Short mmCIF file of C-alpha atoms in Angstrom, two decimals:
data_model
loop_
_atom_site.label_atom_id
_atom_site.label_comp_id
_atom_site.label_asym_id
_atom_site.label_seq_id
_atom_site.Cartn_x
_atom_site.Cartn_y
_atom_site.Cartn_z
CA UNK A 1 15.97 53.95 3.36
CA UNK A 2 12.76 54.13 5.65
CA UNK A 3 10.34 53.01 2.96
CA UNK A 4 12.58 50.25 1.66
CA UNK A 5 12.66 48.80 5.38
CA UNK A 6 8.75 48.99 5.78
CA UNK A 7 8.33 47.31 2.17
CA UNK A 8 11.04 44.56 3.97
CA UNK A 9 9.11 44.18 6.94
CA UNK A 10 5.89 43.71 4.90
CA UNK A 11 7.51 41.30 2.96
CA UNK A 12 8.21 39.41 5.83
CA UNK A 13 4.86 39.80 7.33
CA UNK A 14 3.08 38.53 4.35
CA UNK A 15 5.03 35.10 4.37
CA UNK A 16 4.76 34.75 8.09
CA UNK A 17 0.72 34.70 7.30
CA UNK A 18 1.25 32.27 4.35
CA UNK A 19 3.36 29.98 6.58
CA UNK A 20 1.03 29.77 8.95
CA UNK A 21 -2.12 29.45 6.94
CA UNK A 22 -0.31 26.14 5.44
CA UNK A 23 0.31 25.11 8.78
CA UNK A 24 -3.22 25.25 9.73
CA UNK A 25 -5.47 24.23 6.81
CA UNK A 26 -6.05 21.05 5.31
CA UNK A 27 -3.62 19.49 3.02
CA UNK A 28 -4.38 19.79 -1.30
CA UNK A 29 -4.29 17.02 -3.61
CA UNK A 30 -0.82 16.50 -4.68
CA UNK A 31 -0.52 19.63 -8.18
CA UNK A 32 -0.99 18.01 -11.22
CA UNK A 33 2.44 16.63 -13.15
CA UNK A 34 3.65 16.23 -9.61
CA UNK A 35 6.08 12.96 -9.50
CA UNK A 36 4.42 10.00 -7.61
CA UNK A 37 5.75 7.94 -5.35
CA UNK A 38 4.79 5.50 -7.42
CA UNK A 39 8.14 6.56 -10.32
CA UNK A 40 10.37 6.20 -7.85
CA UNK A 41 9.56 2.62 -6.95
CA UNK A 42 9.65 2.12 -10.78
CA UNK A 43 13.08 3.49 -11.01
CA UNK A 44 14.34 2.14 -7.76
CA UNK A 45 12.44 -1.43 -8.16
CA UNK A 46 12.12 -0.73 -4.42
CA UNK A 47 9.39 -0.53 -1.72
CA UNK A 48 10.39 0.76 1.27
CA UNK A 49 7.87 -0.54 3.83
CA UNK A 50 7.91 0.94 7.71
CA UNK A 51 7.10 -1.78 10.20
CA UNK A 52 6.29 -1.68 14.27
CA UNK A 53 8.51 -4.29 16.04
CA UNK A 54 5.87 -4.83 18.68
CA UNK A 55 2.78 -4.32 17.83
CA UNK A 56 1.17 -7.66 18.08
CA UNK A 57 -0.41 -9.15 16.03
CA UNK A 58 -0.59 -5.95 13.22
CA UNK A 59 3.10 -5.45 13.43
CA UNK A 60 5.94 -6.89 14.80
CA UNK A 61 9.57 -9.01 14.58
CA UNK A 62 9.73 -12.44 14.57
CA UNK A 63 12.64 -14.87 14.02
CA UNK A 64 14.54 -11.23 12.45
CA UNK A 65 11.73 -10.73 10.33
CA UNK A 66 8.42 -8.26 10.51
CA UNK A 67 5.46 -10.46 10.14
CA UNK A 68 1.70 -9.94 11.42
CA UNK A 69 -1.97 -8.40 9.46
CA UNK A 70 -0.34 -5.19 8.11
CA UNK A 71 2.74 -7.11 7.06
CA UNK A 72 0.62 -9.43 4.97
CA UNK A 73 -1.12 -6.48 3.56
CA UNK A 74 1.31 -4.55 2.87
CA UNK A 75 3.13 -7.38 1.10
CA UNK A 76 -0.37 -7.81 -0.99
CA UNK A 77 0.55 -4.21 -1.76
CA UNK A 78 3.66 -4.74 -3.10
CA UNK A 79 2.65 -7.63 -5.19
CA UNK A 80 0.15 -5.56 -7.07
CA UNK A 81 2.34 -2.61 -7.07
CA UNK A 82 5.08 -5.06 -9.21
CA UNK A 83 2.51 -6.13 -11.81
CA UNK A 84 1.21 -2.73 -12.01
CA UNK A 85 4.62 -1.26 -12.43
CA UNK A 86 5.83 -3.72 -15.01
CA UNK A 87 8.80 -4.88 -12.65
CA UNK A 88 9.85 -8.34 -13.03
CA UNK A 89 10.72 -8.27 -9.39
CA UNK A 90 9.69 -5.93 -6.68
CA UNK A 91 12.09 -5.29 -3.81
CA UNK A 92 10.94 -4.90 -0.03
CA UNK A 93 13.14 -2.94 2.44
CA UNK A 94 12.00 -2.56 5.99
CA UNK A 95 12.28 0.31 8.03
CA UNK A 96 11.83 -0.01 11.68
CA UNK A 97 9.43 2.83 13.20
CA UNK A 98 8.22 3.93 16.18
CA UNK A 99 5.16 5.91 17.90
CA UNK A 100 7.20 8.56 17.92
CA UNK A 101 9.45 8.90 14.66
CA UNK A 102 6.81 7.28 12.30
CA UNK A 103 5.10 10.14 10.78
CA UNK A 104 8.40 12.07 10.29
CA UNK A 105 9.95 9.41 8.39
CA UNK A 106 6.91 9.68 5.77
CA UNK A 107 7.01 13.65 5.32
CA UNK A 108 10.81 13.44 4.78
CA UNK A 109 10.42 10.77 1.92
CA UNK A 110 12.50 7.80 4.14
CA UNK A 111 9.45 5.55 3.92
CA UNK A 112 6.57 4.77 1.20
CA UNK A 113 4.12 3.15 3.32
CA UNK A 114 2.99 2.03 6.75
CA UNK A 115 0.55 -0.54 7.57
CA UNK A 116 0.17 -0.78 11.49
CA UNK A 117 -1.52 0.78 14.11
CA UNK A 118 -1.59 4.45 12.92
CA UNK A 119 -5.29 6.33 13.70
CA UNK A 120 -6.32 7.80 10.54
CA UNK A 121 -7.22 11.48 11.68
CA UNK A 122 -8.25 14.86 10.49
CA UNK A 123 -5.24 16.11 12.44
CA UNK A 124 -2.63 13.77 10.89
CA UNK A 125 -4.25 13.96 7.25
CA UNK A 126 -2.84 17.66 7.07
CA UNK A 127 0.79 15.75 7.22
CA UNK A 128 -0.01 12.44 5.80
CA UNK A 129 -2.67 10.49 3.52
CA UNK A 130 -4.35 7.66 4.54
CA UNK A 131 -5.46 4.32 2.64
CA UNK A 132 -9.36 2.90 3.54
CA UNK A 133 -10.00 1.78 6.76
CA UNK A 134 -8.73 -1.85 6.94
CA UNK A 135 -9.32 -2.40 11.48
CA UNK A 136 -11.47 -0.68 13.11
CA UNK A 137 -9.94 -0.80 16.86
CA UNK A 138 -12.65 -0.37 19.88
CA UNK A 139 -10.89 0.88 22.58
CA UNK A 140 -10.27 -1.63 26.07
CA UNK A 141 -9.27 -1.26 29.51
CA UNK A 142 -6.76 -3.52 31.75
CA UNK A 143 -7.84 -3.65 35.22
CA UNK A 144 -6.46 -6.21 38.10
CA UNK A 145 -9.91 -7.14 38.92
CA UNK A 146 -12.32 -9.01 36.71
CA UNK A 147 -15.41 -7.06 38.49
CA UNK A 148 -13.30 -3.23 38.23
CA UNK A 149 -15.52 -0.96 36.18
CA UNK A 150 -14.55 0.40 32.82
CA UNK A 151 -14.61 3.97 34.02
CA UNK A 152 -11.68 4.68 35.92
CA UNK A 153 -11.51 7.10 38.73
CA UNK A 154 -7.65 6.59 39.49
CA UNK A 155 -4.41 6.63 37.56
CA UNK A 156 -4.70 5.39 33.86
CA UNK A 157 -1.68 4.13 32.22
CA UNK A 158 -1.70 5.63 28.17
CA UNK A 159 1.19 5.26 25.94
CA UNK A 160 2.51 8.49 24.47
CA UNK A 161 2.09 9.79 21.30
CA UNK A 162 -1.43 7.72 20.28
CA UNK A 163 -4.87 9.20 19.87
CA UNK A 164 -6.02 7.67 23.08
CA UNK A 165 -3.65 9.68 25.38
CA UNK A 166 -4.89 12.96 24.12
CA UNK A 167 -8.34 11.71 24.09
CA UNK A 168 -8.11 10.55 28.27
CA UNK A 169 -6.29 14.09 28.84
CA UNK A 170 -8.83 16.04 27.36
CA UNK A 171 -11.55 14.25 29.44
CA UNK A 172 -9.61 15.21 32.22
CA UNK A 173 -8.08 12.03 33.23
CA UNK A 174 -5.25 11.63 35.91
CA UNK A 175 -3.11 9.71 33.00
CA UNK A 176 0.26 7.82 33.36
CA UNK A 177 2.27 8.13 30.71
CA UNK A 178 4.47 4.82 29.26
CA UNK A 179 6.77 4.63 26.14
CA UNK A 180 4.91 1.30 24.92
CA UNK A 181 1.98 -1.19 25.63
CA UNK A 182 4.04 -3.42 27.54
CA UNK A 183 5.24 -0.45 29.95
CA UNK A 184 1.63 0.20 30.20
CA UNK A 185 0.68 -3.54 31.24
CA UNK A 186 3.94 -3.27 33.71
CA UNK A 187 2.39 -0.46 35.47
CA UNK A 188 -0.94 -1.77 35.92
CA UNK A 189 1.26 -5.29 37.42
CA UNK A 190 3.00 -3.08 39.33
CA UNK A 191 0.08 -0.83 40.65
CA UNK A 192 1.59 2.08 38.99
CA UNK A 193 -1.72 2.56 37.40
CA UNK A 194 -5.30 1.52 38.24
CA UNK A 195 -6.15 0.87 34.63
CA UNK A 196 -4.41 0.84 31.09
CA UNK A 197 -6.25 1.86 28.02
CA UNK A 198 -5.38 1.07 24.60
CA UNK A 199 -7.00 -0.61 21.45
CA UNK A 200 -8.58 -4.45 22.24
CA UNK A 201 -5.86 -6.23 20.35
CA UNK A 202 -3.32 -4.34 21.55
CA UNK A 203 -4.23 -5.31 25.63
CA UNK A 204 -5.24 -8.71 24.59
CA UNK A 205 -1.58 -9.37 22.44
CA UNK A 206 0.15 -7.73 25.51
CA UNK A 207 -1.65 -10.09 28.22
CA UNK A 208 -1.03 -12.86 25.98
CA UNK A 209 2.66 -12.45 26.16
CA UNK A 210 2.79 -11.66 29.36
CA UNK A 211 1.83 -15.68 30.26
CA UNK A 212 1.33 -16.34 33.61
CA UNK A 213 0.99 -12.63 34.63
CA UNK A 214 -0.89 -11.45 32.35
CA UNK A 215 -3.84 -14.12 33.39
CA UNK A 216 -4.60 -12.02 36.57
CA UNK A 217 -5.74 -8.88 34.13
CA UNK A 218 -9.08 -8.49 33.19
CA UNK A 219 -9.91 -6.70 30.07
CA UNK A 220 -13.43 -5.02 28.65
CA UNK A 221 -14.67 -2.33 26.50
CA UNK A 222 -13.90 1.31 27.70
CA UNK A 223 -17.19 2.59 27.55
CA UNK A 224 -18.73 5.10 24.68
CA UNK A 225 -15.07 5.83 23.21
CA UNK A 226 -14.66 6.80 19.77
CA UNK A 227 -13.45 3.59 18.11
CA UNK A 228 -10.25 4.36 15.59
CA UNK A 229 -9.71 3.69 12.19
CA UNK A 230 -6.80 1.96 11.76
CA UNK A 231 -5.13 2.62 7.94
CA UNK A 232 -1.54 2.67 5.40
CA UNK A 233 -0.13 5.85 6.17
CA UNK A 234 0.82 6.87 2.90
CA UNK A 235 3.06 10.33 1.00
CA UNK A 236 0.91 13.34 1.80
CA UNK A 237 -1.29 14.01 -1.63
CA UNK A 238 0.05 11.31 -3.71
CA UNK A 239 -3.59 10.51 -5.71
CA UNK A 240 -1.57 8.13 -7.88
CA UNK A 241 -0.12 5.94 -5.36
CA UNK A 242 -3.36 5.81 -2.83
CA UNK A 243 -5.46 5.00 -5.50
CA UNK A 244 -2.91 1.88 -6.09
CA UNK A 245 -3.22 1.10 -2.50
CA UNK A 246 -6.77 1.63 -1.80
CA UNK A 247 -7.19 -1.03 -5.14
CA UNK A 248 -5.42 -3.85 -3.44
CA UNK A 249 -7.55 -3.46 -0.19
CA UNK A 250 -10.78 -2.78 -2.30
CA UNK A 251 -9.18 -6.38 -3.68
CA UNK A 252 -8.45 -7.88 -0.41
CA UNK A 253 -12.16 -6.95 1.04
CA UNK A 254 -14.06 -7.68 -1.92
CA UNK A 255 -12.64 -11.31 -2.79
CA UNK A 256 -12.84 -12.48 1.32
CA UNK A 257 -8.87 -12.51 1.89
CA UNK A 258 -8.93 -9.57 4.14
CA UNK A 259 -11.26 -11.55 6.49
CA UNK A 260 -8.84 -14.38 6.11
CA UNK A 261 -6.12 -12.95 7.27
CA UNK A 262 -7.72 -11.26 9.91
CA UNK A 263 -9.15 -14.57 11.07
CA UNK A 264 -5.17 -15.66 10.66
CA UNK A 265 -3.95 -13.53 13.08
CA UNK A 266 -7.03 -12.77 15.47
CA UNK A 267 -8.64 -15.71 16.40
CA UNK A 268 -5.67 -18.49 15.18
CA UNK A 269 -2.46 -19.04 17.24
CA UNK A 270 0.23 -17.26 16.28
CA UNK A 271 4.32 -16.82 16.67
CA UNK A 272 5.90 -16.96 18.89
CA UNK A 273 4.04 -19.01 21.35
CA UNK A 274 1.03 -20.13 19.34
CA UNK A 275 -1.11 -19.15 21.21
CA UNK A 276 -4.29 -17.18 20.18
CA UNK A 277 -5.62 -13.55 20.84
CA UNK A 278 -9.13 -15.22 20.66
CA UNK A 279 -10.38 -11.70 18.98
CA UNK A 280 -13.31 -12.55 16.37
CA UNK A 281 -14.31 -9.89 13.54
CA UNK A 282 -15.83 -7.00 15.18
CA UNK A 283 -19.09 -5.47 13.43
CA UNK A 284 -17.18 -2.63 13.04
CA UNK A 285 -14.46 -3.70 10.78
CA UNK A 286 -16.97 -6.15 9.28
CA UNK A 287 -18.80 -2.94 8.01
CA UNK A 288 -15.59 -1.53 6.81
CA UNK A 289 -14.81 -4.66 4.43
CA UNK A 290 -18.36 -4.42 3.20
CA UNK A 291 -18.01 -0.62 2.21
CA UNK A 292 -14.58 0.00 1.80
CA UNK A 293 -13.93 3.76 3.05
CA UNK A 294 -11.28 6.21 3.80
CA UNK A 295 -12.89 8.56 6.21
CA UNK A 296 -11.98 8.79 10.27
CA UNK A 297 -14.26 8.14 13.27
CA UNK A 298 -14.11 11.44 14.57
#
């Protein structure tokens, strides 16, 4: 009885170590024969896309529908995936996601693909795969003053659950802590905050809709921050389907059309009030086009 409870307990030792060694080291291609992604939107004839409903302009509802720059490319996804899946027609459902619930809805299968505002990371890669880079997002900060400098000394405002909190709290940062970017604007209005940090677009879409407001907030570059590479979040390992993916941006970059649509939704006016984020190609994301790539700035 003694020795057949040690040889239990060493059983259960040994798969406590090989649970946690999968925990902790990167993820593995997906095993070869595995089923792709890809065989279920064959048999299904259905995408299931996630969207943001407020991430301007990448990401958000408009008139009931998701529209924005990773709306149109994931919709240039899906028009390749059809003609490379044979399907005479190619169904789109939308799933709404947020900060919080968007990675969890890709490991559990709910969602094939999300083309937003997710950082691709080393961190997140053991969980999820990434497409190339298609935005490369330089980080901003909100002040209340036009002449406030970039480097905050008081209260930052940082929505949970992004890259950028845990970057500001690991440089020691008194940080404020808001469920979205518009909280985070709010807070600066309010002087909750002395600052708010976030990606360029993001602060420039969130003064933009703020109207009168949001023309008393200065923004301008953070200062030295890692910029983040913006990508599809994709099934964890599925070679098949990223390759698929990665050929429609390689597509997209190479022909001009990702520039295009950039320019659409960056530096034209745009729904709802037609007005314009005035944000021109960054070198960085220029770059990107020119050398299509699937590795994070980290």
């Amino acid at each position: 009885m003694q020795h057949a409870r040690l040889h239990l307990f060493a059983i259960i030792a040994l798969a406590a170590a090989i649970t946690s060694a999968m925990a902790t080291e990167p993820s593995a291609p997906q095993e070869p024969g595995a089923t792709s992604r890809l065989e279920r939107i064959r048999q299904t004839g259905t995408l299931v896309l996630a969207y943001r409903e407020n991430a301007v302009p990448f990401s958000y509802l408009h008139q009931g529908q998701p529209v924005g720059f990773g709306v149109d490319i994931a919709k240039a996804v899906a028009d390749d995936l059809r003609e490379h899946l044979g399907l005479p027609q190619l169904h789109i459902r939308w799933n709404a996601v947020t900060l919080s619930t968007r990675i969890p809805l890709m490991t559990t299968n709910t969602v094939d693909m999300e083309c937003a505002t997710t950082t691709h990371t080393r961190s997140r890669a053991r969980q999820v795969s990434f497409s190339h880079t298609f935005y490369v997002a330089e980080e901003g900060v909100a002040t209340r003053t036009p002449d406030a400098p970039a480097s905050q000394t008081g209260k930052t405002a940082v929505v949970e659950s992004t890259v950028t909190a845990s970057r500001l709290r690991a440089a020691g940062k008194d940080v404020l802590s808001v469920r979205s970017n518009r909280n985070g604007m709010l807070a600066l209005l309010h002087g909750e905050a002395d600052a708010f940090v976030a990606a360029m677009p993001l602060l420039a879409s969130e003064r933009l809709q703020l109207g009168e407001a949001g023309r008393t907030i200065a923004l301008s570059a953070s200062g030295g921050a890692v910029p983040d590479a913006y990508a599809c979040m994709l099934p964890l390992g599925d070679t098949a389907f990223i390759t698929q993916v990665n050929k429609t941006l390689e597509r997209l970059m190479r022909d001009g059309e990702m520039a295009r649509l950039h320019d659409r939704w960056f530096t034209q006016p745009i729904p709802p009030g037609n007005r314009t984020l005035g944000l021109p190609l960054n070198q960085a994301t220029r770059e990107a086009y020119a050398t299509p790539n699937s590795t994070p700035f980290e």
